[in-house]
CSV table of C-alpha atoms in Angstrom, one decimal:
chain,number,residue,atom,x,y,z
C,19,VAL,CA,-2.9,-64.7,-1.1
C,20,MET,CA,-3.0,-62.2,-3.9
C,21,ALA,CA,-1.1,-59.7,-1.8
C,22,LEU,CA,1.6,-62.4,-1.4
C,23,CYS,CA,1.8,-62.9,-5.1
C,24,HIS,CA,1.9,-59.1,-5.7
C,25,ALA,CA,4.8,-58.9,-3.1
C,26,ILE,CA,6.8,-61.5,-5.0
C,27,SER,CA,6.3,-60.3,-8.5
C,28,VAL,CA,5.9,-56.6,-8.3
C,29,SER,CA,6.6,-54.8,-4.9
C,30,GLY,CA,10.4,-54.9,-4.8
C,31,ILE,CA,11.0,-54.5,-8.6
C,32,GLU,CA,8.7,-51.4,-8.9
C,33,VAL,CA,10.6,-49.6,-6.2
C,34,THR,CA,13.8,-50.5,-7.9
C,35,LEU,CA,12.5,-49.1,-11.2
C,36,SER,CA,11.3,-45.8,-9.5
C,37,LYS,CA,14.8,-45.5,-8.0
C,38,ASN,CA,16.7,-46.2,-11.2
C,39,THR,CA,14.6,-44.8,-14.1
C,40,SER,CA,15.6,-45.5,-17.7
C,41,TYR,CA,14.1,-47.2,-20.7
C,42,PHE,CA,16.5,-50.1,-20.4
C,43,ASN,CA,15.7,-50.6,-16.7
C,44,ALA,CA,12.0,-50.3,-17.6
C,45,VAL,CA,12.2,-53.2,-20.0
C,46,SER,CA,14.4,-55.2,-17.7
C,47,CYS,CA,12.0,-54.8,-14.7
C,48,LEU,CA,8.9,-55.4,-16.8
C,49,SER,CA,10.2,-58.7,-18.3
C,50,LEU,CA,11.5,-60.0,-14.9
C,51,SER,CA,8.3,-58.9,-13.1
C,52,PHE,CA,6.2,-60.6,-15.8
C,53,PHE,CA,8.1,-63.8,-15.5
C,54,LEU,CA,7.6,-63.9,-11.8
C,55,ALA,CA,3.9,-63.0,-12.2
C,56,VAL,CA,3.3,-65.9,-14.6
C,57,GLY,CA,5.0,-68.2,-12.1
C,58,CYS,CA,2.6,-67.0,-9.4
C,59,LEU,CA,-0.3,-67.6,-11.7
C,60,LEU,CA,0.7,-71.2,-12.4
C,61,VAL,CA,1.3,-71.9,-8.7
C,62,LEU,CA,-2.1,-70.5,-7.8
C,63,ASN,CA,-3.8,-72.6,-10.4
C,64,ILE,CA,-2.1,-75.7,-9.4
C,65,PHE,CA,-2.4,-75.3,-5.6
C,66,ALA,CA,-5.8,-73.5,-5.5
C,67,THR,CA,-7.4,-76.5,-3.9
C,68,PRO,CA,-5.1,-77.0,-0.9
C,69,ILE,CA,-4.8,-73.2,-0.4
C,70,SER,CA,-8.5,-72.8,-0.2
C,71,LEU,CA,-9.2,-75.9,1.9
C,72,TYR,CA,-6.4,-75.7,4.4
C,73,PHE,CA,-5.4,-72.1,4.5
C,74,LEU,CA,-8.5,-70.1,3.7
C,75,ASN,CA,-10.8,-72.8,5.0
C,76,ASN,CA,-13.3,-72.1,2.3
C,77,ARG,CA,-14.0,-74.4,-0.7
C,78,ASP,CA,-15.7,-71.6,-2.7
C,79,CYS,CA,-12.3,-69.8,-3.0
C,80,ILE,CA,-10.9,-72.5,-5.3
C,81,LEU,CA,-12.5,-71.1,-8.5
C,82,LEU,CA,-12.1,-67.5,-7.3
C,83,LEU,CA,-8.3,-67.9,-6.8
C,84,ARG,CA,-7.9,-69.5,-10.3
C,85,ILE,CA,-9.9,-66.7,-12.0
C,86,PHE,CA,-8.3,-63.9,-9.8
C,87,SER,CA,-4.8,-65.2,-10.6
C,88,LEU,CA,-5.3,-63.9,-14.2
C,89,SER,CA,-5.0,-60.4,-12.8
C,90,ILE,CA,-1.5,-60.9,-11.5
C,91,PRO,CA,0.4,-60.5,-14.9
C,92,LEU,CA,-1.9,-57.7,-15.8
C,93,SER,CA,-1.1,-55.9,-12.5
C,94,CYS,CA,2.6,-56.4,-13.0
C,95,VAL,CA,2.4,-54.7,-16.4
C,96,HIS,CA,0.7,-51.5,-15.4
C,97,SER,CA,2.6,-51.4,-12.1
C,98,MET,CA,5.9,-51.2,-14.0
C,99,PHE,CA,4.5,-48.4,-16.3
C,100,TYR,CA,3.4,-46.5,-13.1
C,101,SER,CA,6.8,-46.9,-11.5
C,102,TYR,CA,8.6,-45.6,-14.5
C,103,TYR,CA,6.5,-42.5,-14.6
C,104,ILE,CA,6.7,-41.9,-10.9
C,105,GLY,CA,10.5,-42.3,-11.2
C,106,THR,CA,10.5,-39.5,-13.8
C,107,GLN,CA,8.3,-37.4,-11.3
C,108,ASN,CA,5.5,-37.4,-13.8
C,109,ALA,CA,2.3,-38.5,-12.0
C,110,VAL,CA,-0.1,-37.6,-14.8
C,111,PHE,CA,-0.3,-40.9,-16.4
C,112,PRO,CA,-0.4,-43.0,-13.2
C,113,SER,CA,-3.1,-40.9,-11.6
C,114,LEU,CA,-5.2,-40.6,-14.7
C,115,SER,CA,-4.9,-44.3,-15.4
C,116,GLN,CA,-5.8,-45.3,-11.9
C,117,LEU,CA,-8.9,-43.0,-11.9
C,118,LEU,CA,-10.1,-44.5,-15.2
C,119,GLU,CA,-9.4,-48.0,-13.9
C,120,GLN,CA,-11.7,-47.4,-10.9
C,121,ILE,CA,-14.4,-46.0,-13.1
C,122,ILE,CA,-14.2,-49.2,-15.2
C,123,ARG,CA,-14.4,-51.3,-12.1
C,124,PHE,CA,-17.5,-49.5,-10.9
C,125,ALA,CA,-19.2,-49.7,-14.4
C,126,SER,CA,-18.3,-53.4,-14.7
C,127,VAL,CA,-20.0,-54.1,-11.3
C,128,PHE,CA,-23.3,-52.9,-12.8
C,129,ILE,CA,-22.7,-54.8,-16.0
C,130,PHE,CA,-21.7,-58.1,-14.4
C,131,SER,CA,-24.3,-57.8,-11.7
C,132,ARG,CA,-26.8,-59.0,-14.3
C,133,PHE,CA,-25.0,-62.3,-14.7
C,134,THR,CA,-23.5,-63.1,-11.4
C,135,THR,CA,-23.5,-62.0,-7.7
C,136,GLY,CA,-21.3,-62.4,-4.7
C,137,ALA,CA,-17.6,-62.7,-4.7
C,138,GLU,CA,-17.4,-63.5,-8.4
C,139,LEU,CA,-18.7,-60.0,-9.2
C,140,ALA,CA,-15.8,-58.5,-7.4
C,141,VAL,CA,-13.3,-60.8,-9.2
C,142,PHE,CA,-14.7,-60.0,-12.6
C,143,SER,CA,-14.8,-56.2,-12.0
C,144,THR,CA,-11.1,-56.4,-10.8
C,145,LEU,CA,-10.1,-58.2,-14.0
C,146,ALA,CA,-12.0,-55.6,-16.1
C,147,GLY,CA,-10.1,-52.7,-14.3
C,148,GLU,CA,-6.7,-54.4,-14.7
C,149,GLY,CA,-7.3,-55.2,-18.3
C,150,PHE,CA,-8.3,-51.7,-19.1
C,151,SER,CA,-5.1,-50.3,-17.4
C,152,VAL,CA,-3.0,-52.8,-19.5
C,153,LEU,CA,-4.7,-51.5,-22.7
C,154,LEU,CA,-3.8,-47.9,-21.7
C,155,CYS,CA,-0.2,-49.0,-21.2
C,156,ILE,CA,-0.1,-50.8,-24.5
C,157,GLY,CA,-1.4,-47.6,-26.2
C,158,LEU,CA,1.2,-45.5,-24.5
C,159,TYR,CA,4.0,-48.0,-25.5
C,160,LEU,CA,2.8,-47.8,-29.2
C,161,MET,CA,3.0,-44.0,-29.0
C,162,LYS,CA,6.6,-44.2,-27.7
C,163,LYS,CA,7.7,-47.4,-29.4
C,164,ASN,CA,10.7,-45.8,-31.1
C,165,LYS,CA,12.4,-45.1,-27.8
C,166,PHE,CA,12.5,-48.9,-27.0
C,167,SER,CA,13.7,-49.9,-30.5
C,168,GLY,CA,17.3,-50.5,-29.5
C,169,ILE,CA,16.6,-52.6,-26.5
C,170,SER,CA,16.4,-56.4,-26.8
C,171,LEU,CA,15.2,-58.9,-24.2
C,172,LYS,CA,18.5,-60.8,-24.4
C,173,ASP,CA,20.4,-57.7,-23.2
C,174,THR,CA,17.9,-57.0,-20.4
C,175,ARG,CA,18.5,-60.5,-18.9
C,176,LYS,CA,22.0,-59.4,-18.0
C,177,ASN,CA,20.5,-56.7,-15.8
C,178,TYR,CA,18.3,-59.2,-13.7
C,179,GLY,CA,21.1,-59.7,-11.2
C,180,ASN,CA,21.4,-56.0,-10.4
C,181,ILE,CA,17.6,-55.6,-10.2
C,182,LEU,CA,17.2,-58.6,-7.9
C,183,LYS,CA,20.0,-57.4,-5.7
C,184,GLN,CA,18.2,-54.1,-5.1
C,185,ALA,CA,14.6,-55.5,-5.0
C,186,PHE,CA,15.4,-58.4,-2.6
C,187,PRO,CA,15.3,-56.5,0.7
C,188,ILE,CA,12.1,-54.7,-0.3
C,189,THR,CA,10.5,-57.9,-1.5
C,190,ILE,CA,11.3,-59.7,1.8
C,191,ASN,CA,9.8,-56.8,3.7
C,192,ARG,CA,6.6,-56.9,1.7
C,193,LEU,CA,6.3,-60.6,1.9
C,194,VAL,CA,6.6,-60.5,5.6
C,195,LEU,CA,3.9,-57.8,5.8
C,196,SER,CA,1.7,-59.5,3.3
C,197,GLY,CA,2.1,-62.9,5.1
C,198,VAL,CA,1.1,-61.4,8.4
C,199,GLN,CA,-1.9,-59.6,6.8
C,200,SER,CA,-2.9,-62.9,5.0
C,201,LEU,CA,-2.8,-64.8,8.3
C,202,GLU,CA,-4.9,-62.2,10.0
C,203,THR,CA,-7.4,-62.3,7.2
C,204,ALA,CA,-7.6,-66.1,7.3
C,205,PHE,CA,-7.7,-66.4,11.1
C,206,ILE,CA,-10.4,-63.7,11.9
C,207,PRO,CA,-13.2,-65.7,10.2
C,208,MET,CA,-11.9,-68.9,11.7
C,209,MET,CA,-12.0,-67.5,15.2
C,210,LEU,CA,-15.4,-65.9,14.7
C,211,THR,CA,-16.7,-69.3,13.6
C,212,LEU,CA,-15.1,-71.0,16.6
C,213,TYR,CA,-16.9,-68.7,19.0
C,214,GLY,CA,-20.4,-69.2,17.6
C,215,MET,CA,-20.8,-67.3,14.3
C,216,THR,CA,-21.7,-69.2,11.1
C,217,ALA,CA,-19.1,-69.3,8.3
C,218,ALA,CA,-21.2,-67.0,6.1
C,219,ASP,CA,-21.7,-64.4,9.0
C,220,SER,CA,-18.0,-64.5,9.9
C,221,LEU,CA,-16.9,-63.7,6.3
C,222,GLY,CA,-19.7,-61.1,6.0
C,223,SER,CA,-18.4,-59.4,9.2
C,224,LEU,CA,-14.8,-59.4,7.9
C,225,GLY,CA,-16.0,-58.0,4.6
C,226,ILE,CA,-17.8,-55.1,6.3
C,227,ILE,CA,-14.7,-54.3,8.4
C,228,THR,CA,-12.1,-54.5,5.6
C,229,GLY,CA,-14.2,-53.3,2.7
C,230,MET,CA,-16.3,-50.6,4.3
C,231,ALA,CA,-15.0,-49.4,7.7
C,232,LEU,CA,-11.2,-49.5,7.3
C,233,PRO,CA,-11.1,-47.6,3.9
C,234,LEU,CA,-13.0,-44.8,5.5
C,235,VAL,CA,-10.9,-44.7,8.7
C,236,LEU,CA,-7.6,-45.0,6.7
C,237,PHE,CA,-8.7,-42.4,4.0
C,238,PRO,CA,-6.2,-39.6,5.3
C,239,SER,CA,-3.3,-42.1,4.9
C,240,THR,CA,-3.9,-42.0,1.1
C,241,LEU,CA,-2.6,-38.4,1.0
C,242,VAL,CA,0.6,-39.4,3.0
C,243,ASN,CA,1.1,-42.4,0.7
C,244,ALA,CA,0.9,-40.2,-2.4
C,245,VAL,CA,3.5,-37.8,-1.0
C,246,SER,CA,5.8,-40.6,0.1
C,247,LEU,CA,5.5,-42.2,-3.4
C,248,MET,CA,6.6,-39.0,-5.2
C,249,LEU,CA,9.4,-38.5,-2.7
C,250,LEU,CA,11.0,-41.8,-3.5
C,251,PRO,CA,12.7,-40.8,-6.7
C,252,ALA,CA,13.6,-37.4,-5.4
C,253,VAL,CA,15.3,-38.8,-2.3
C,254,SER,CA,17.1,-41.4,-4.4
C,255,LYS,CA,18.6,-38.8,-6.7
C,256,ALA,CA,19.6,-36.6,-3.7
C,257,GLN,CA,21.7,-39.4,-1.9
C,258,GLY,CA,24.8,-37.3,-2.1
C,259,SER,CA,23.3,-34.2,-0.6
C,260,ILE,CA,22.6,-34.2,3.1
C,261,TRP,CA,20.9,-30.8,2.8
C,262,ALA,CA,18.4,-32.2,0.3
C,263,LEU,CA,17.7,-35.3,2.3
C,264,LYS,CA,17.0,-33.1,5.5
C,265,LYS,CA,14.7,-30.9,3.4
C,266,TYR,CA,12.7,-33.8,2.0
C,267,GLY,CA,12.6,-35.5,5.4
C,268,LYS,CA,11.2,-32.4,7.1
C,269,ARG,CA,8.6,-31.8,4.4
C,270,ALA,CA,7.4,-35.4,4.8
C,271,LEU,CA,7.3,-35.2,8.5
C,272,VAL,CA,5.4,-31.9,8.6
C,273,PHE,CA,2.9,-33.1,6.0
C,274,SER,CA,2.2,-36.4,7.8
C,275,LEU,CA,1.7,-34.6,11.1
C,276,VAL,CA,-0.8,-32.1,9.4
């Protein structure tokens, strides 16, 4: 569910910003993404009960969805900042911020474990990490506030059509992928319960697979993802050069095979 919301409010727009990097586009993408994120937050809060009962098949998810929905606008803010810096081929701030965010999440797990356990612990630690990343982004904005002084929100709204035109295909692609993954995540516990496991055991098995086994198995893919992320702005700027596109393509292929 959260992946679907992220696909709607962030995925396509952040790729568009990485491709067309400027202060004006950054403000336009951030305001549009934040508007969509707030819409997702409201929808999740209103329809948390039917989503939990009929899609997730778990009443305990009602409160979790409502709390977790608060992270959607926070995620949209720091995702736009990351995309801007990736577009300028400067990975220092995104990488440092993500590292500090994970440290905050780990630290918050130990802090919140004194007050709550279970899924609520993961939700609160995620909110803490997202909130910390947003604070870093606000601090960075205050340091460079003069570069945004001539940009008004009224002017950026005129750019929404162009952003949506570029972001729409990517958003649809991410929506389909997120939808399939969400169905998989919902159906696996249901099928395990159907064939004899209790609801708690089925959710526990899914958590072990997705939270412990798969991250270890898919760890090498993080290197490939990092390279592909940095290649996006370079490839976008080299659209008129077949030689440059071939060079980047060969490097990406060789690195992924290695």
